[in-house]
Short mmCIF file of C-alpha atoms in Angstrom, two decimals:
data_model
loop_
_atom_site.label_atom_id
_atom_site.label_comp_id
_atom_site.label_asym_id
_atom_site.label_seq_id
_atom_site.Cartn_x
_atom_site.Cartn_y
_atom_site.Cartn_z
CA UNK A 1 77.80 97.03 120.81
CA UNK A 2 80.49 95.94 118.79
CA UNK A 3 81.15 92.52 117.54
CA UNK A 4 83.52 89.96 116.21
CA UNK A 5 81.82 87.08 114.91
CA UNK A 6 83.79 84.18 113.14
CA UNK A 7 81.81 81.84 110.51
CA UNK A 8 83.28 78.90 108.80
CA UNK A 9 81.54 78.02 105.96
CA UNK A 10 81.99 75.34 102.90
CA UNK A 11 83.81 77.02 100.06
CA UNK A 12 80.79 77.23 97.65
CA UNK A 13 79.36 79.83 95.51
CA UNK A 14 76.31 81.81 97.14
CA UNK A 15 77.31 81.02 100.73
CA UNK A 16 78.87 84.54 101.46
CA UNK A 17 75.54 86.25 99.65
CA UNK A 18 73.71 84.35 101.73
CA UNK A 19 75.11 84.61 104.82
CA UNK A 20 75.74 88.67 103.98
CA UNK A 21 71.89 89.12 103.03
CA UNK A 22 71.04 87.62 106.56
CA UNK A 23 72.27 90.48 108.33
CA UNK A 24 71.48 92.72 106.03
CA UNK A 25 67.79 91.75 106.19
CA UNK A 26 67.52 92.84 109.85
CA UNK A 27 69.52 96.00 109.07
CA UNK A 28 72.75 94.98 110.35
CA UNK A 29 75.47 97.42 109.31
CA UNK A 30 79.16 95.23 108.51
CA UNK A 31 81.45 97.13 109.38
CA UNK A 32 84.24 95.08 107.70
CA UNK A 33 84.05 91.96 106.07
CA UNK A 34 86.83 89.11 105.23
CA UNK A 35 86.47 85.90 103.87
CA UNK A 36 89.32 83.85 102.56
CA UNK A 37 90.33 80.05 103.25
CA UNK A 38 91.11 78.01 106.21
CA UNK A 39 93.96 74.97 106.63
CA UNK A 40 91.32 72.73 104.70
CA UNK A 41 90.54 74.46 101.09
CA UNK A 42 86.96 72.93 101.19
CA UNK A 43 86.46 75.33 104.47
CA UNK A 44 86.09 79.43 104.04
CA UNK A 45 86.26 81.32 107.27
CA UNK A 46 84.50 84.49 107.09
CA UNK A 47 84.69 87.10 109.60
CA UNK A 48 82.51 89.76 110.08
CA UNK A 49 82.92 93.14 112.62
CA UNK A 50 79.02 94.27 113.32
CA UNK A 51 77.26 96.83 115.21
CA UNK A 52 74.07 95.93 117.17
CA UNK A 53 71.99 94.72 119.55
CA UNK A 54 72.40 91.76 121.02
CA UNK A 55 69.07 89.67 121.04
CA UNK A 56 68.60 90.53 117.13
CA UNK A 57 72.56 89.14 116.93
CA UNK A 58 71.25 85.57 118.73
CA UNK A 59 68.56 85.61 116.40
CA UNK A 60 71.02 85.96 113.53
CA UNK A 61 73.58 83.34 114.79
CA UNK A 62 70.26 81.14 114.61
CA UNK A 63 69.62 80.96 111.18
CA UNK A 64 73.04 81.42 110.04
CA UNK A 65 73.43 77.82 111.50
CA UNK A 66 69.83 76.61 109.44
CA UNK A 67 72.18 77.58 106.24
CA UNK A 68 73.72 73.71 105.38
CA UNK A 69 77.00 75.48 104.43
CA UNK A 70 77.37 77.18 107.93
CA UNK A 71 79.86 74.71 110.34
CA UNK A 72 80.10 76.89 113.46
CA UNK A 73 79.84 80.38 114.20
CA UNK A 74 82.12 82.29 116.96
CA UNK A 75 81.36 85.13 118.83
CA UNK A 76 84.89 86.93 120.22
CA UNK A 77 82.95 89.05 122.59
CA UNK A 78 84.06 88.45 126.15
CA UNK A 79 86.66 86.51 125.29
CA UNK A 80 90.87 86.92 124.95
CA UNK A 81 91.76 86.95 121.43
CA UNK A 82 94.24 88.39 119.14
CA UNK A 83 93.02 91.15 115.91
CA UNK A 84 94.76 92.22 112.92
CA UNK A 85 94.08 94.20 110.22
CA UNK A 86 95.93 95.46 106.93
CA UNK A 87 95.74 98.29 104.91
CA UNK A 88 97.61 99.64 102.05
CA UNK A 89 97.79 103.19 101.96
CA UNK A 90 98.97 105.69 98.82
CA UNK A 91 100.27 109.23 100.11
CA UNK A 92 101.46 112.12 98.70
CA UNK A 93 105.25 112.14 98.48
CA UNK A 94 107.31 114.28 96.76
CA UNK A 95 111.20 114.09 97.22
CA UNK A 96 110.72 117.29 99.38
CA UNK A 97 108.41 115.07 102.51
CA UNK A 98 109.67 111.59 101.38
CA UNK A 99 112.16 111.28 104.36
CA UNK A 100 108.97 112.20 106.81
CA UNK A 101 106.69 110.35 105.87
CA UNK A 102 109.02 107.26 105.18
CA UNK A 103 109.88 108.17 108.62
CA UNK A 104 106.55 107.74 110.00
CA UNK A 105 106.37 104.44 108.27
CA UNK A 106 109.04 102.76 110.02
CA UNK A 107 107.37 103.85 113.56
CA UNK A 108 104.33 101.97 112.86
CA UNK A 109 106.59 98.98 111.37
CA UNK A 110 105.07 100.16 108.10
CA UNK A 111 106.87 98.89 104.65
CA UNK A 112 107.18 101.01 101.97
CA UNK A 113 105.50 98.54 99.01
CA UNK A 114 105.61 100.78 96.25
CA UNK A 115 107.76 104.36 95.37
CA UNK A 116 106.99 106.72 92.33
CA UNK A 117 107.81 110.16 92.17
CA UNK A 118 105.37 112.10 93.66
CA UNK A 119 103.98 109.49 95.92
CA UNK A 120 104.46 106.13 97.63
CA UNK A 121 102.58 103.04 99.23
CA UNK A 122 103.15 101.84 102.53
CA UNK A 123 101.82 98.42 103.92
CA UNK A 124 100.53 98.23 107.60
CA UNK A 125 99.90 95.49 109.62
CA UNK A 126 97.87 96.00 113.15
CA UNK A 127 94.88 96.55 115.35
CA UNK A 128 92.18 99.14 113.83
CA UNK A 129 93.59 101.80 116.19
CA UNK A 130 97.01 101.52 115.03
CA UNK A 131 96.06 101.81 110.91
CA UNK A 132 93.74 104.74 111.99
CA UNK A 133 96.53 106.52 114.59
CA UNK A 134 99.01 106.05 111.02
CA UNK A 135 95.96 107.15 108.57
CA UNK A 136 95.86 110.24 110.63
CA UNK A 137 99.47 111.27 110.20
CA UNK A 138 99.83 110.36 106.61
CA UNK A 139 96.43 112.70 106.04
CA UNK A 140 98.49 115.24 106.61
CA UNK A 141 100.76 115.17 103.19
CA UNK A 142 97.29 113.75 101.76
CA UNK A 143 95.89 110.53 100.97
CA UNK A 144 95.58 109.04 97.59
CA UNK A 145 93.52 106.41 98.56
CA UNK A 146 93.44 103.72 100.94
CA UNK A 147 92.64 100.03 101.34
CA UNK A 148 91.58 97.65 104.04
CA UNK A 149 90.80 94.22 104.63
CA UNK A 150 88.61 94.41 107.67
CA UNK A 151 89.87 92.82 110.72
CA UNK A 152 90.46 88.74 111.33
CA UNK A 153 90.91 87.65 114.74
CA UNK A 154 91.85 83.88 116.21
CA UNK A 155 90.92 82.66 119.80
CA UNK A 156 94.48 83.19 122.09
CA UNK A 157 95.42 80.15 123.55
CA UNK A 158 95.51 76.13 121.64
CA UNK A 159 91.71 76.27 121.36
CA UNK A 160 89.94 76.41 117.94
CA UNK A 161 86.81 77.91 117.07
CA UNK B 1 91.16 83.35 84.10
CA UNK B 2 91.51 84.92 87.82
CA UNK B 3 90.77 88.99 88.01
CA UNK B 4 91.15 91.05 91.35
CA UNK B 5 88.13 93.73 90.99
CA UNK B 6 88.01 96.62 93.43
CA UNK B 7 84.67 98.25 94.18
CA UNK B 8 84.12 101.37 95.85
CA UNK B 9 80.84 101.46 96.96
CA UNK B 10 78.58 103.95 99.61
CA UNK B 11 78.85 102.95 103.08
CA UNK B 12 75.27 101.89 103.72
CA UNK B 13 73.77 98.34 104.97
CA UNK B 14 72.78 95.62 102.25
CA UNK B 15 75.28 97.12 99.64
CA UNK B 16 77.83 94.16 100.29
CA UNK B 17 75.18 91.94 100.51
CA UNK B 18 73.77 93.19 97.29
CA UNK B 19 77.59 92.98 95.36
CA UNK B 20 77.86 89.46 96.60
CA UNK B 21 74.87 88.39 95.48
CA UNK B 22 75.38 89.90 91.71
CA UNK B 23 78.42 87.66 91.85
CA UNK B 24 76.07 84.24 93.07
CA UNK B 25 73.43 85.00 90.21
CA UNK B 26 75.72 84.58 87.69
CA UNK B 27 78.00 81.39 89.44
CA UNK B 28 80.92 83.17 89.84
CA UNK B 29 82.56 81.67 92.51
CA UNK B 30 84.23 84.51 94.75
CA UNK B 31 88.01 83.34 96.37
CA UNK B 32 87.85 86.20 98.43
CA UNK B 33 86.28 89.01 99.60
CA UNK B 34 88.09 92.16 102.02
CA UNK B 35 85.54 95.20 102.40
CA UNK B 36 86.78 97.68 104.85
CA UNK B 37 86.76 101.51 104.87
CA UNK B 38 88.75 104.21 102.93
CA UNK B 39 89.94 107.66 103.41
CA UNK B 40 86.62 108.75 103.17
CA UNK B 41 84.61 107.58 106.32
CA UNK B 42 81.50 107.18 103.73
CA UNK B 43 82.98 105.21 101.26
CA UNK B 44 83.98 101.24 101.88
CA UNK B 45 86.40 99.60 98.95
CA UNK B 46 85.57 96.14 98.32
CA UNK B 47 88.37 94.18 96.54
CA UNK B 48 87.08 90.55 95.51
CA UNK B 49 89.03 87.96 93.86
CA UNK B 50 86.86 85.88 91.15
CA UNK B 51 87.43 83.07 88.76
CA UNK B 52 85.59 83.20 85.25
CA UNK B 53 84.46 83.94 82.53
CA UNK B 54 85.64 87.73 80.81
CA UNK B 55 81.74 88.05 78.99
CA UNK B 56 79.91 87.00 82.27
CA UNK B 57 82.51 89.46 84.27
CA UNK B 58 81.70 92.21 81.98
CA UNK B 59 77.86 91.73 82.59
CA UNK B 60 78.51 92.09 86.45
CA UNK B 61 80.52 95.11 86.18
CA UNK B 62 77.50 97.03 83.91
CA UNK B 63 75.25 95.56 86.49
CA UNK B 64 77.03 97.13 89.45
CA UNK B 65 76.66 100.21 88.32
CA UNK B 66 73.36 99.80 88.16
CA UNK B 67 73.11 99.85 91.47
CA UNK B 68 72.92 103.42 93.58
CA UNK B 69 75.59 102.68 95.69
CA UNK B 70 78.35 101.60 93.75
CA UNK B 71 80.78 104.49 93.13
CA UNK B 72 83.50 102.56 91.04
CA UNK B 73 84.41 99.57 89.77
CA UNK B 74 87.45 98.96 88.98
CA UNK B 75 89.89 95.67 87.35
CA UNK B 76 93.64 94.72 87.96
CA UNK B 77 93.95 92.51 85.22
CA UNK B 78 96.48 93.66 83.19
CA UNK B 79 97.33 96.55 85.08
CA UNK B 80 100.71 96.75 87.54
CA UNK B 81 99.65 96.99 91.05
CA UNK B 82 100.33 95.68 94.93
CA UNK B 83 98.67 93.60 96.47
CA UNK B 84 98.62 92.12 99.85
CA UNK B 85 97.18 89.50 102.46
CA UNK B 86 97.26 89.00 105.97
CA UNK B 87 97.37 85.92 107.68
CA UNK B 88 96.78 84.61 111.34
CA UNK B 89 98.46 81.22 111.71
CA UNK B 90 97.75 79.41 115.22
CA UNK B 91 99.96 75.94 115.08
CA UNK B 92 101.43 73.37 117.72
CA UNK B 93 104.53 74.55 119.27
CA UNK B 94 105.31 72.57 122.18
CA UNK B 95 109.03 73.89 123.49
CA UNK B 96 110.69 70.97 121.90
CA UNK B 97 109.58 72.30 118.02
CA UNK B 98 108.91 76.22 119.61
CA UNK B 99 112.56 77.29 118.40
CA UNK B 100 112.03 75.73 115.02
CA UNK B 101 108.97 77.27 114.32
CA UNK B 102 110.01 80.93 115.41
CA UNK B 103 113.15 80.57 113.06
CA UNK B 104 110.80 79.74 110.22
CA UNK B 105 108.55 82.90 111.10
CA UNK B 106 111.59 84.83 111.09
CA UNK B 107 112.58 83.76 107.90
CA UNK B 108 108.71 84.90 106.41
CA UNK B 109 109.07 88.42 108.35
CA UNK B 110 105.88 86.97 110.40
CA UNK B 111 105.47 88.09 114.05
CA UNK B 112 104.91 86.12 116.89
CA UNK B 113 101.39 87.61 118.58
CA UNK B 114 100.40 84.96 120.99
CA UNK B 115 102.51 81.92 122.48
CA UNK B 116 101.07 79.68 124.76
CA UNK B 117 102.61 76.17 126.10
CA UNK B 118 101.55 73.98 123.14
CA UNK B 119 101.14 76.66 120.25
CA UNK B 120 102.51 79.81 119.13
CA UNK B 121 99.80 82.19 116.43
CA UNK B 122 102.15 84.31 113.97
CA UNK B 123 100.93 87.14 111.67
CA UNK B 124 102.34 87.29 108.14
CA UNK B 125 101.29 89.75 105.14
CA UNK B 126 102.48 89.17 101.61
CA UNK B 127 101.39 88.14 98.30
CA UNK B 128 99.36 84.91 98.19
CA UNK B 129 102.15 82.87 97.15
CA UNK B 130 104.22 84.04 100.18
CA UNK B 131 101.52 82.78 102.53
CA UNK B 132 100.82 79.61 101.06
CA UNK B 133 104.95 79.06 101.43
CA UNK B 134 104.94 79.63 105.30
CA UNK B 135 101.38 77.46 105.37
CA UNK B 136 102.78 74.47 103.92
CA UNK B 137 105.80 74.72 106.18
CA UNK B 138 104.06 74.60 109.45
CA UNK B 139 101.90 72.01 108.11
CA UNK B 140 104.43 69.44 109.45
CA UNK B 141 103.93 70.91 113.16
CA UNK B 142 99.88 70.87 112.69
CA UNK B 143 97.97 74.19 111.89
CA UNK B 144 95.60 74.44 115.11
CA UNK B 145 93.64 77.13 112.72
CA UNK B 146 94.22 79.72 110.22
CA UNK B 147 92.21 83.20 109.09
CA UNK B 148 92.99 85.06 105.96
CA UNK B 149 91.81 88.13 104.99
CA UNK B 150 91.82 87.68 101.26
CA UNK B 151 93.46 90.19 98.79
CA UNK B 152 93.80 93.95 98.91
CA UNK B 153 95.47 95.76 96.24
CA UNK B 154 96.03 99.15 94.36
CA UNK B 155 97.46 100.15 91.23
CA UNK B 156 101.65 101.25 91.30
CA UNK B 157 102.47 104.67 91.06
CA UNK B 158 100.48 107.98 92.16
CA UNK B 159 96.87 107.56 90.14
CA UNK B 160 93.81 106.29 92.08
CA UNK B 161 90.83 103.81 91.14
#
């Protein structure tokens, strides 16, 4: 099963190894992985998208909290939250297909970040079905290559992790 | 001296674990960290943002390739490129302030994606800078929470990493 698990963290060095080896030691696959910082810089909030079973994930969410740097960890399953992603993706786009495929942008609310002659860069900003429905379009004219952040994801509501 | 290094690395467990910890060893301290996947369902990009030392980075970047998995490595220093990050902002919007607030998402191009009596969460992608503009502005209402995803970026015009 898939999850969404939110851990804040003090901004030092080694944390993220540390709390990436952890799952990685009971063969965890990340899916995606982001880590930048919260409303208080001394606080990194990393959030992780994982694959697995369950008991093994308790058992993780157990020693993540023995590391001192770990404050809480969140676990969106079963719960009503809001996910985003963001990708940057470089297509093939010569003057012939750059109306259709800046077309296609604009659907998705894409922007067009970056225009060259035989190409350009769009910036997307949604769920993971939305990048992929738009990644499956633009493979079409050809992808140059393609980045993504890995999804974040808050609680809905006034609550805080 | 701040250096955005992309990694393209073999979609296996442990690999990001491994990364991160070549990064720890040495005391870099990493700012952030997106891993997600690319156009190619077996190959994740990692794009870190690091603080240091050019020698010490130089020594991480021959010992990532050392390792199996790591395709590419690749550093936007001194290179023209895009990059982007994505933001989820949850703050206190009780109706008195809600107008307010939504005026200053507006003005960021951020998008309301949850409202609830007392708080409102926007979305907003842009450079660093950008995001740290719209943070300190809500500050005055009270930031309930925040997530970023850290930095993604690729080089301008049609070549790849």
């Amino acid at each position: 099963m898939q999850h969404i698990i939110s851990v804040l963290v003090e901004n030092k060095p080694r944390v993220l190894a540390r709390v990436a080896s952890l799952f990685a030691r009971r063969g965890y696959n990340i899916e995606s992985l982001a880590v930048g910082p919260t409303q208080d810089p001394a606080i990194s909030r990393i959030t992780l998208v994982v694959n697995g079973n369950e008991d093994i994930l308790e058992q993780i969410t157990k020693q993540l909290y023995k590391l001192i740097e770990v404050i809480k960890v969140g676990d969106f399953t079963n719960t009503s939250y809001v996910d985003r992603e963001l990708a940057l993706i470089k297509v093939n786009a010569p003057a012939t297909v750059r109306g259709e495929v800046a077309q296609i942008a604009e659907i998705f609310r894409a922007r067009i970040v970056d225009i060259e002659e035989k190409s350009l860069t769009v910036e997307v900003t949604g769920t993971p079905d939305k990048i992929d429905a738009l990644e499956q379009l633009l493979r079409k004219y050809g992808i140059i290559e393609m980045t993504r952040t890995g999804r974040i994801a808050l609680a809905r509501g006034s609550k805080s992790l």
